Coordinates of C-alpha atoms in Angstrom, one line a residue:
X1 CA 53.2 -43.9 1.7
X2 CA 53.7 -44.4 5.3
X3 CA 56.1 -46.5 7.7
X4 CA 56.9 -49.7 9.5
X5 CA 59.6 -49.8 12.3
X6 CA 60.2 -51.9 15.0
X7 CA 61.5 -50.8 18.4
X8 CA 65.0 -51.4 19.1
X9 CA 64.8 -54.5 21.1
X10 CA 62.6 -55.9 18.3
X11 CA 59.5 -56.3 20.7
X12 CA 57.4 -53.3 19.7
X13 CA 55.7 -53.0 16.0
X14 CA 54.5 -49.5 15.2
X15 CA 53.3 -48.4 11.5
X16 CA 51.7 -45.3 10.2
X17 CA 49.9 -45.1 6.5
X18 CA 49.5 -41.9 4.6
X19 CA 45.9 -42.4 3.8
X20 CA 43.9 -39.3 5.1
X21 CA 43.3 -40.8 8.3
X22 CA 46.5 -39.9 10.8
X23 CA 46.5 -42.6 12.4
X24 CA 49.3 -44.5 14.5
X25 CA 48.9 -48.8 14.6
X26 CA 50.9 -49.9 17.6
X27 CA 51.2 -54.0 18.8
X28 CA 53.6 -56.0 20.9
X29 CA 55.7 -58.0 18.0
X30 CA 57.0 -61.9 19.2
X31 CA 60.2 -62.1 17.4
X32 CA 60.1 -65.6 17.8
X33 CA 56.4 -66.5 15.8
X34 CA 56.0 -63.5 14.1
X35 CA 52.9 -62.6 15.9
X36 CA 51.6 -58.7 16.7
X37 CA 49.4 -58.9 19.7
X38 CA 47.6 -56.0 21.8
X39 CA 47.0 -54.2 19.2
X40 CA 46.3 -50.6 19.5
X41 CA 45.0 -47.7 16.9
X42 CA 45.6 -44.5 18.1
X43 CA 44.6 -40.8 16.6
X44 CA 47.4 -39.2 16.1
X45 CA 46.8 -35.3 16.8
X46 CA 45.9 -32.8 13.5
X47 CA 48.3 -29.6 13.4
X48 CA 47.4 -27.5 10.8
X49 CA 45.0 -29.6 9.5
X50 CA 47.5 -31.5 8.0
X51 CA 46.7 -35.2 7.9
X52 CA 49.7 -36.5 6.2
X53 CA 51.4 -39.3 8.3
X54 CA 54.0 -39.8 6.6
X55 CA 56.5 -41.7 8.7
X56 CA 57.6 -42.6 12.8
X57 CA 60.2 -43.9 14.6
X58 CA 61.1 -44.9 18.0
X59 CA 63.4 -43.7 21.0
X60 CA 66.2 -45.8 21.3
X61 CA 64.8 -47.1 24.7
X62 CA 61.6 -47.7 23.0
X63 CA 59.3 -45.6 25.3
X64 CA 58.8 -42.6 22.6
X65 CA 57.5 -43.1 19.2
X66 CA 57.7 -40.1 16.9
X67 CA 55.2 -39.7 14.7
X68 CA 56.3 -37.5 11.3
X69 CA 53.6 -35.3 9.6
X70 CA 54.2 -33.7 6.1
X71 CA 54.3 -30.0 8.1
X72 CA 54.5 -31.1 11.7
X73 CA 56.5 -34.0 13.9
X74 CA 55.1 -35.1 17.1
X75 CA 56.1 -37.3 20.0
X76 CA 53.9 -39.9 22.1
X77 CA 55.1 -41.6 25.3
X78 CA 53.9 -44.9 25.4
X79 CA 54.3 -45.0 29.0
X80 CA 51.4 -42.5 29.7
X81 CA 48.3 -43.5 29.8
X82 CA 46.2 -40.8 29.7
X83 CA 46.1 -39.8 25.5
X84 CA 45.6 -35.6 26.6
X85 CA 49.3 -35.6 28.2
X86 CA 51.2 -38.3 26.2
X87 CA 51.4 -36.3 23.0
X88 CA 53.9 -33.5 22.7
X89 CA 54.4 -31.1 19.7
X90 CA 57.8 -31.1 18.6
X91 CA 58.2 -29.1 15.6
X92 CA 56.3 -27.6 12.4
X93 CA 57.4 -26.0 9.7
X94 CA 61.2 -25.8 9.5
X95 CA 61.9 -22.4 7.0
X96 CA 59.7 -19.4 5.8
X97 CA 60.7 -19.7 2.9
X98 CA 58.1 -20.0 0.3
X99 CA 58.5 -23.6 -1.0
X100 CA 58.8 -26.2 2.2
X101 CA 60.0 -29.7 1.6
X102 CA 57.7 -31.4 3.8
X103 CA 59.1 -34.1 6.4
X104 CA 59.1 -37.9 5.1
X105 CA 60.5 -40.8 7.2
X106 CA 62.7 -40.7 10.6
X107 CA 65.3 -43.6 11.6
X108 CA 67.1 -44.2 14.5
X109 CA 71.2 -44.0 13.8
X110 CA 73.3 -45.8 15.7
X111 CA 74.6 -42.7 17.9
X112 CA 70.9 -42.6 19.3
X113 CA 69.6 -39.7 17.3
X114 CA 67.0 -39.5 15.2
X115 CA 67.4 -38.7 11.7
X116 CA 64.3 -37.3 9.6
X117 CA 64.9 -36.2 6.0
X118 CA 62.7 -34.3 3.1
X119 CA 60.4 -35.3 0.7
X120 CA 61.8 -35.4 -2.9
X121 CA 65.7 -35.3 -1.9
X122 CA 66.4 -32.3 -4.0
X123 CA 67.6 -30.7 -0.3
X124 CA 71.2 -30.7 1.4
X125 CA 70.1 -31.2 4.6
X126 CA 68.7 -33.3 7.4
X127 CA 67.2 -32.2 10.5
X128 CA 68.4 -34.3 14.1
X129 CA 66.6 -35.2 17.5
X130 CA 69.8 -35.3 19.2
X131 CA 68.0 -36.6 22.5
X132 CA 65.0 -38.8 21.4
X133 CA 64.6 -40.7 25.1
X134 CA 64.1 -37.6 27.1
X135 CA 60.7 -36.3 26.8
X136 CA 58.9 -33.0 25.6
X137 CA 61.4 -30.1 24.7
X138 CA 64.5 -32.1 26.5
X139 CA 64.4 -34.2 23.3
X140 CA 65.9 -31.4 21.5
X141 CA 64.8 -30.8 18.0
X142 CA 67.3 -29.6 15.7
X143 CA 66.2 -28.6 12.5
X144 CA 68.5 -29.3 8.9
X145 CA 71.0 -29.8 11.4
X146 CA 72.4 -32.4 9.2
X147 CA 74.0 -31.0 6.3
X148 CA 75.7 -32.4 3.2
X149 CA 78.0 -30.7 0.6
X150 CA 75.9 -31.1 -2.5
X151 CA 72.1 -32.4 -3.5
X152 CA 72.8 -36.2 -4.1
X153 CA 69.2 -37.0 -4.8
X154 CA 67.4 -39.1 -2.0
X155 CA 70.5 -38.5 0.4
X156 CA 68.2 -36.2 2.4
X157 CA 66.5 -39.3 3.4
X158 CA 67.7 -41.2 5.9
X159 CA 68.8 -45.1 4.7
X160 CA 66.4 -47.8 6.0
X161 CA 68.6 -50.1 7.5
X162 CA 67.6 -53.4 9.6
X163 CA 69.1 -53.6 13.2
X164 CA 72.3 -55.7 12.6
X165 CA 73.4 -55.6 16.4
X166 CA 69.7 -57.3 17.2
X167 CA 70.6 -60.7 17.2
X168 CA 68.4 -63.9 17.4
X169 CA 66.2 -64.3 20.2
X170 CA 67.8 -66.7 22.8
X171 CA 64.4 -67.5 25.0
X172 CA 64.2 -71.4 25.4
X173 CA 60.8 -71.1 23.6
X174 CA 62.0 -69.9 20.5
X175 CA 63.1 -72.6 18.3
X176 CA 64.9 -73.7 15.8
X177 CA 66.2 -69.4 16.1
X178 CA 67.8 -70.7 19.4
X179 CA 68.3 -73.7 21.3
X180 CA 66.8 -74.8 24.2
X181 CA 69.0 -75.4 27.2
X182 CA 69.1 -79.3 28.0
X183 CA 71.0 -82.0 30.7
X184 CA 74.6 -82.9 29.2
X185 CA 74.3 -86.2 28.0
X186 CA 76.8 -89.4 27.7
X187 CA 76.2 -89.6 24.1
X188 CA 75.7 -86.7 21.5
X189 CA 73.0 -86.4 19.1
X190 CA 74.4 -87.9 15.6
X191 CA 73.0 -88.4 12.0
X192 CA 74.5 -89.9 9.3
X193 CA 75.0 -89.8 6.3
X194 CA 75.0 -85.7 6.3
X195 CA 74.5 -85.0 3.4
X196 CA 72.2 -87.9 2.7
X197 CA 70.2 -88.9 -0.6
X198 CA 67.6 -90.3 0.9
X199 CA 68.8 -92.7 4.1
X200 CA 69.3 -90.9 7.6
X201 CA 70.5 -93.0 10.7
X202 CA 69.7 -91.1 13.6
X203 CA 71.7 -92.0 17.3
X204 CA 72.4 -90.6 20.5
X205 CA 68.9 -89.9 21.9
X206 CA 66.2 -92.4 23.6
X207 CA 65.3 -95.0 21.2
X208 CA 61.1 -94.2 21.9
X209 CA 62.1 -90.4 22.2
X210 CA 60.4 -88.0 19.0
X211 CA 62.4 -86.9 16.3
X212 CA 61.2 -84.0 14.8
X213 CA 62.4 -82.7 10.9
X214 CA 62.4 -79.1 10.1
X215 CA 62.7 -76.9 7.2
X216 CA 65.5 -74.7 7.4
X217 CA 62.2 -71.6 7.7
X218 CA 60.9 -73.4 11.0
X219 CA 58.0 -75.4 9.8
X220 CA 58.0 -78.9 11.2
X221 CA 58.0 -81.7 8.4
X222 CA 57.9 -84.6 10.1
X223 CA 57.9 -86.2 13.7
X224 CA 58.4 -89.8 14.2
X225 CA 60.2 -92.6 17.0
X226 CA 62.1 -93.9 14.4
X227 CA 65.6 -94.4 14.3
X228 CA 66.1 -94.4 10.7
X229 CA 64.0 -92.0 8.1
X230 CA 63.7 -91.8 4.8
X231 CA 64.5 -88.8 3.3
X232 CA 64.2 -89.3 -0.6
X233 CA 60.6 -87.3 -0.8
X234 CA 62.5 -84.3 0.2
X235 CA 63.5 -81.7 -2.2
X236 CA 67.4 -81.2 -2.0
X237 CA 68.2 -78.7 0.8
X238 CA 69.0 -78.4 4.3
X239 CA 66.7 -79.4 6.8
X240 CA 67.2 -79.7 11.1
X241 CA 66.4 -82.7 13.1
X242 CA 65.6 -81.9 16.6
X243 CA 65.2 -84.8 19.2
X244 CA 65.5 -84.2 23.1
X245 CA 66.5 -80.9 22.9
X246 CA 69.2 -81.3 20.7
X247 CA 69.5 -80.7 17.1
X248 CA 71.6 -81.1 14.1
X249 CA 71.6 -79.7 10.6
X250 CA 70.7 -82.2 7.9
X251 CA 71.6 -81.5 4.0
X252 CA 69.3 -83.2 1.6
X253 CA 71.3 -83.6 -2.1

């Protein structure tokens, strides 16, 4: 096992894989086209020889990633470049007693800590970063910190939970997620029908301007000058028609 997380602006992918190796995959993620660029593999430092990545997870300001280790949980500023000084050991082994569920997977909660749980969720308790954006020891570790009343399984695990309050990405180059800013016009963009068997009558933009037809994923179908398309050779559905910066939504039945 290992993990995938994105920082929480959505513009930095980081991903760790449990193979032996203990190593950390970092990349600057466009939200708009899906692409990873300036990629980056990074060794992540053995403790106690163990080389069990088994999770990571970032700041809340995105400049710390924490890497989590079966017996040991580190953090690396991405802001320093030199590799000697930008890790820092945060903790190892959390009891002395003789059986230790090692650490899993960390997520960032919505109160800006960091939540790490145990492997096999037989365990009551959870241990905190309560200040993951302040580095070295001023990120204050706070082991099984976190504690519940009972053992409810994999509730020592922290949920994995996408970042509702995200949002689309409103740059003027990401489209159809947003739309691009445009000149108010004397006439608005209009189709008809909507929803349309087959027939589309398109008006309110330049007669030689392109009309461009969308799946509802983003991949463009179709771009033409005419007025009027013929939509029959489309599987039922609903499609958007972009043409001089403004779009519509088409249904297909």
């Amino acid at each position: 096992m290992g993990q995938i997380q994105l920082s929480r602006d959505g513009n930095k992918f980081a991903a760790t894989c449990n193979n032996g190796h203990n190593e950390l995959f970092l990349a600057d993620f466009d939200r708009c086209t899906g692409i990873l660029s300036n990629k980056t593999k990074l060794n992540i430092p053995i403790q106690q020889t163990d080389k069990n990545s088994t999770g990571l997870c970032f700041s809340p300001n995105g400049r710390f990633i924490y890497t989590v280790n079966y017996t040991n949980i580190q953090q690396y500023d991405t802001w320093d470049p030199d590799s000697s000084t930008a890790w820092y050991y945060v903790a190892g082994i959390d009891t002395i007693s003789t059986y230790f569920m090692g650490y899993s997977m960390g997520y960032l909660g919505w109160d800006d800590k960091l939540y790490i749980g145990n492997w096999n969720g037989l365990g009551k308790t959870m241990s905190v970063i309560d200040s993951p954006d302040n580095k070295g020891i001023g990120c204050s570790w706070c082991p099984k910190c976190m504690r519940f009343p009972d053992t409810l399984g994999g509730a020592t695990n922290p949920p994995c939970q996408p970042n509702y309050n995200l949002g689309k990405d409103t740059s003027i180059n990401c489209w159809p997620v947003a739309v691009e800013n445009t000149n108010t016009r004397s006439e608005s963009l209009l189709v008809y029908p909507n929803p349309t068997s087959g027939r589309l009558i398109i008006r309110g933009c330049n007669i030689d301007a392109p009309k461009e037809l969308y799946s509802h994923s983003g991949q463009l179908l179709l771009r033409t000058k005419e007025n009027e398309l013929d939509l029959s050779r489309f599987a039922k559905g609903i499609y958007i028609l972009r043409c001089e910066g403004q779009v519509r939504k088409v249904v297909v039945e």
